[in-house]
Tab-separated table of C-alpha atoms and ligand atoms in Angstrom:
chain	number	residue	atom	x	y	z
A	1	UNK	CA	39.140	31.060	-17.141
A	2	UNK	CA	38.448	28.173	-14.807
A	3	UNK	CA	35.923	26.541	-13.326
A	4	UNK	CA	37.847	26.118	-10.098
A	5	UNK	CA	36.695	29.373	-8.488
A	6	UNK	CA	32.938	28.227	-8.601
A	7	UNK	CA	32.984	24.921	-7.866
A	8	UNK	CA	34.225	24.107	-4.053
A	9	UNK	CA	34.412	20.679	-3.194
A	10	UNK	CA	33.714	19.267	0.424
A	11	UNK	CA	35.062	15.601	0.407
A	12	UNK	CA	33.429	13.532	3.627
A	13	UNK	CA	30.666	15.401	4.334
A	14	UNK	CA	28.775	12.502	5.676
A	15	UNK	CA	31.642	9.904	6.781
A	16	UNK	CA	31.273	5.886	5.079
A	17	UNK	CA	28.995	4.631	7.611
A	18	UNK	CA	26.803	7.536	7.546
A	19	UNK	CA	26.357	7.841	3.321
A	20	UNK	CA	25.426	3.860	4.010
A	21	UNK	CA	22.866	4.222	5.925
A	22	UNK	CA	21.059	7.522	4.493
A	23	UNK	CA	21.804	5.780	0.683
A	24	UNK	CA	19.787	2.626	1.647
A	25	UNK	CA	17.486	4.880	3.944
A	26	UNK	CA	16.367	7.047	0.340
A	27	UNK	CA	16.435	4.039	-1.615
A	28	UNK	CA	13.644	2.088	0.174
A	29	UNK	CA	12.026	5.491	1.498
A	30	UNK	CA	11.590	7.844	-1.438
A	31	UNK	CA	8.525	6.150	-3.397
A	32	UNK	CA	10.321	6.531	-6.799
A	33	UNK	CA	8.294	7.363	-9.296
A	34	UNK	CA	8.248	6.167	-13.158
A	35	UNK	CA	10.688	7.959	-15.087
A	36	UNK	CA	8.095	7.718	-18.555
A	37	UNK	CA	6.620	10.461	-18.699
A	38	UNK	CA	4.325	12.595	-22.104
A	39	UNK	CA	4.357	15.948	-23.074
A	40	UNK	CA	1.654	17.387	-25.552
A	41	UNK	CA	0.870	13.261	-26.937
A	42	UNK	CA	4.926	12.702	-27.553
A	43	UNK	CA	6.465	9.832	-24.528
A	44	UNK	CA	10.032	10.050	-22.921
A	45	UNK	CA	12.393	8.458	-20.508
A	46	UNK	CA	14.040	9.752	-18.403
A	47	UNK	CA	17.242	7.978	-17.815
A	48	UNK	CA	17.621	8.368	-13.998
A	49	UNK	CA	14.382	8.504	-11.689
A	50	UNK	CA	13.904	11.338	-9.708
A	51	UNK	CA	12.131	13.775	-6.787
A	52	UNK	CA	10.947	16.702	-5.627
A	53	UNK	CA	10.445	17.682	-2.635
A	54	UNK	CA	10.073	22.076	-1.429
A	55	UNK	CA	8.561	23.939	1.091
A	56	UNK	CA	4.727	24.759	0.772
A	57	UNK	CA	4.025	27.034	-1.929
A	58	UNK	CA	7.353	26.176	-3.698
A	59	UNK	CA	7.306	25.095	-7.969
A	60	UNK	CA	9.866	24.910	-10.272
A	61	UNK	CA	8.828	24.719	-13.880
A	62	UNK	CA	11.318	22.208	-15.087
A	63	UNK	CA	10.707	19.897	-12.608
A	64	UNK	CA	6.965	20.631	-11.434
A	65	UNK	CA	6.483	19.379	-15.542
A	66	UNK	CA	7.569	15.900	-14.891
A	67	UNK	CA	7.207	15.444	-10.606
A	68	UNK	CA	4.618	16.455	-8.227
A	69	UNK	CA	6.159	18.446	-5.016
A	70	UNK	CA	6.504	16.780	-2.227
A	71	UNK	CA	7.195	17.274	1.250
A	72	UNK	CA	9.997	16.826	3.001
A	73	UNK	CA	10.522	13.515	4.796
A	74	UNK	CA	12.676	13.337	8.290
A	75	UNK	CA	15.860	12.191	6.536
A	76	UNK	CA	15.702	14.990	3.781
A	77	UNK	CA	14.898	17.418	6.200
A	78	UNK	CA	17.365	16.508	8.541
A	79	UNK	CA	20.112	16.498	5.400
A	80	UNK	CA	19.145	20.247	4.730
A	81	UNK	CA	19.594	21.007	7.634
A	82	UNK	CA	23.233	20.141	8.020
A	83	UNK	CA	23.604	21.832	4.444
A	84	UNK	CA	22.866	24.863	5.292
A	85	UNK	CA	24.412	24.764	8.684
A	86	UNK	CA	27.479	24.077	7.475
A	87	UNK	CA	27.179	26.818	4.247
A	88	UNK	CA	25.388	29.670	6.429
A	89	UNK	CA	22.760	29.568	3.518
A	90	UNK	CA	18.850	28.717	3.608
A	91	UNK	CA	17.544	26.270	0.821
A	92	UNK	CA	13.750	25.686	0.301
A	93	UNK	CA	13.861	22.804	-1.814
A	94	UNK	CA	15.837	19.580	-3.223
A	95	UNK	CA	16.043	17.619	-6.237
A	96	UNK	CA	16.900	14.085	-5.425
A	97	UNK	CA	18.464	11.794	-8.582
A	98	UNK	CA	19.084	8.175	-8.837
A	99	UNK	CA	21.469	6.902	-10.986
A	100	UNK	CA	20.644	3.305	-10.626
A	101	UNK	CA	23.656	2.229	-12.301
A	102	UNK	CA	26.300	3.503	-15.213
A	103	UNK	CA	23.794	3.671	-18.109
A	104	UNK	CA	21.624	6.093	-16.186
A	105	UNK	CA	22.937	9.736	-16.665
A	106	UNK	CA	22.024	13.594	-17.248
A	107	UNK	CA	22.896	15.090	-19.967
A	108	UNK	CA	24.557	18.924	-20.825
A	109	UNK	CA	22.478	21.773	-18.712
A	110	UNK	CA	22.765	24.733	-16.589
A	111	UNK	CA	20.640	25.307	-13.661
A	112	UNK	CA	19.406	28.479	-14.280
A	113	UNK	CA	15.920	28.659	-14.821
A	114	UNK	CA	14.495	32.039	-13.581
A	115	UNK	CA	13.222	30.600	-10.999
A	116	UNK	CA	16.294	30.250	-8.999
A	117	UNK	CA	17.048	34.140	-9.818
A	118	UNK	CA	20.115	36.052	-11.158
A	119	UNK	CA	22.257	34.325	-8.626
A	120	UNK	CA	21.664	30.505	-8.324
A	121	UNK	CA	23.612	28.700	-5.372
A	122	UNK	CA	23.143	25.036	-5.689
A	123	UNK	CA	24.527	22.580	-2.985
A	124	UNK	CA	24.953	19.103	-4.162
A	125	UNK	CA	25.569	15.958	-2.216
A	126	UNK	CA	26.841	12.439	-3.897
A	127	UNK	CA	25.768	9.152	-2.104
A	128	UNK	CA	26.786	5.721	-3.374
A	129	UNK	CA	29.016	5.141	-6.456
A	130	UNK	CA	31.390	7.541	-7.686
A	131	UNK	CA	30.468	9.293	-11.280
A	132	UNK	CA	32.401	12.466	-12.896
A	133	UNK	CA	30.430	15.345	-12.859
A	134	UNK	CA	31.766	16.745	-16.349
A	135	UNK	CA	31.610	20.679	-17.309
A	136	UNK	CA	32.481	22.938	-20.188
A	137	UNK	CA	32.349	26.433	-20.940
A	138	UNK	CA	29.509	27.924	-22.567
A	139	UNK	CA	31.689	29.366	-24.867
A	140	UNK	CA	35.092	28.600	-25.036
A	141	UNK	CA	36.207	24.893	-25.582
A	142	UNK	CA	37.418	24.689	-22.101
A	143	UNK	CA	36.306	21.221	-20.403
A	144	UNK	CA	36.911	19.510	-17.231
A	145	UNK	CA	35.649	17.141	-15.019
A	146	UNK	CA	35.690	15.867	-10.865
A	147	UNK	CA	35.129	12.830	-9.856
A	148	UNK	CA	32.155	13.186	-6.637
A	149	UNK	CA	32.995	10.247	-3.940
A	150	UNK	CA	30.173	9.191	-1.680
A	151	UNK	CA	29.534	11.676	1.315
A	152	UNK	CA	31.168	14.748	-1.122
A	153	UNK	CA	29.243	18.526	-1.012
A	154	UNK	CA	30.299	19.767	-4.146
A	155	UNK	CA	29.204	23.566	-4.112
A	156	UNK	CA	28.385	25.549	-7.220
A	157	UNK	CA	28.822	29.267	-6.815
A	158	UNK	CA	26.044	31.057	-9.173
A	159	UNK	CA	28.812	32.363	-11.827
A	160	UNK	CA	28.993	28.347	-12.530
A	161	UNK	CA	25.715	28.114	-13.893
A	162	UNK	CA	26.513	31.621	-16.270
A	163	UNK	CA	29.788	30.245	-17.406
A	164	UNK	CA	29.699	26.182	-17.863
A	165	UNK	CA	27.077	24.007	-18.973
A	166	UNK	CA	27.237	20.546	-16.340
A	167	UNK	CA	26.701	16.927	-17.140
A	168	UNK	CA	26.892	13.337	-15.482
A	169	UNK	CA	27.682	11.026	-18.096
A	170	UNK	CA	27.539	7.290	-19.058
A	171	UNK	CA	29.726	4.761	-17.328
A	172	UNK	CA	28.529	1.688	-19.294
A	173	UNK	CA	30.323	-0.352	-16.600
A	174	UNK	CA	29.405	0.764	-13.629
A	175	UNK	CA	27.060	-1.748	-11.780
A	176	UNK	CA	26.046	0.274	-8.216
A	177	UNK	CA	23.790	3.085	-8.072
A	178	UNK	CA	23.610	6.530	-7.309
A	179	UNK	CA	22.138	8.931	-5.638
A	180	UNK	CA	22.253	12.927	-5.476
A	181	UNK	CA	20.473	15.472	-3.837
A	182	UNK	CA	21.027	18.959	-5.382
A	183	UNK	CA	19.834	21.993	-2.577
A	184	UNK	CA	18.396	24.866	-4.546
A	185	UNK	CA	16.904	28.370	-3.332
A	186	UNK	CA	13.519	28.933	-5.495
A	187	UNK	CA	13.269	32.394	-4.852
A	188	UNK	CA	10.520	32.832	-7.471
A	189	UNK	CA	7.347	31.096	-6.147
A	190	UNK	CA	4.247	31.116	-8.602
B	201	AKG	O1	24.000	14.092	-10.148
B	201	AKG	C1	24.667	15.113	-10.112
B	201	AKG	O2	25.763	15.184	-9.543
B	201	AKG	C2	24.186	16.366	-10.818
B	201	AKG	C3	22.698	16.437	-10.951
B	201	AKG	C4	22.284	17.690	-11.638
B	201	AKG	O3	23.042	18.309	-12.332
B	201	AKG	C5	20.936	18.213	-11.447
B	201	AKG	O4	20.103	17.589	-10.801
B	201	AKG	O5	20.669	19.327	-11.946
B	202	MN	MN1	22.380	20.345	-12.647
């Protein structure tokens, strides 16, 4: 088995100039929030910062925990929009990371919470520095990793998320920042 099939990789997406100016643009626009955060009395970091933005009437439990929803701004809107023009697919909501250097990272998960349904389709655009986006099989040892350029759409069919847990890891030497925006279809609205 390989994780070839559901991954798909779309190198130059947005072109140099363009990943540029929409990095920069997210950077000073997106208000980042503090990435300490409690749950029931106990504090964490979290070692990227991150948000949330969906359509009205839109949560997701993992996220709505630690970020308020927001709205779409112009730039993130106008980014969906060539996402799902160019994957004939509607999204109605986006998780934005940044990775503010190496040390930041996210650790082993699948993106399957049941809120995404049987079948989640996640599109995921890289801005700035390059990081490896590491996998490995649920079960088997199998492991493997890409490395996602600025201005790449890497595409993760839903088997992905059955099959291979996901991961960014540390690059202790990496100096430049980061930022991804993963589109992902809440079907499940509470
Ligand atoms: O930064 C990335 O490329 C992956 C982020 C990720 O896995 C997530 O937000 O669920
Ligand atoms: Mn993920």
């Amino acid at each position: 088995m390989t994780a070839n099939k559901e991954l798909k990789v779309i190198e130059h997406f947005y072109d140099a100039a363009e990943c540029e100016v929409i990095y920069r643009r997210l950077l000073q626009e997106q208000n980042w929030p503090d990435n300490c955060y409690s749950v029931a009395g106990r504090a964490f970091t979290l070692p990227r910062l991150q948000t949330w933005h969906a359509d009205p009437g839109i949560s997701y439990s993992y996220s709505n925990n630690l970020l308020q929803t927001r709205p779409w701004t112009p730039l993130l809107a106008d980014i969906r929009q060539k996402v799902e023009h160019s994957l004939n697919f509607s999204f109605n909501s986006v998780l934005v990371n940044l990775y503010r250097n190496g040390e930041d990272y996210v650790g082993w998960h699948a993106d399957n919470e049941a809120e995404l349904g049987e079948q989640p389709f996640i599109a995921s655009l890289t801005l700035g520095a390059t990081r490896q986006f590491a996998f490995r099989h649920k079960k088997t040892a199998e492991s493997g990793g890409i490395l996602l350029t600025s201005g790449t759409l890497l595409i993760m069919q839903p088997d992905f998320q059955h099959h291979w847990l996901h991961s960014i890891p540390i690059d202790p030497k990496l100096t430049q920042g980061r930022i991804n925006l993963t589109f992902r279809k809440v079907i499940a609205p509470k």
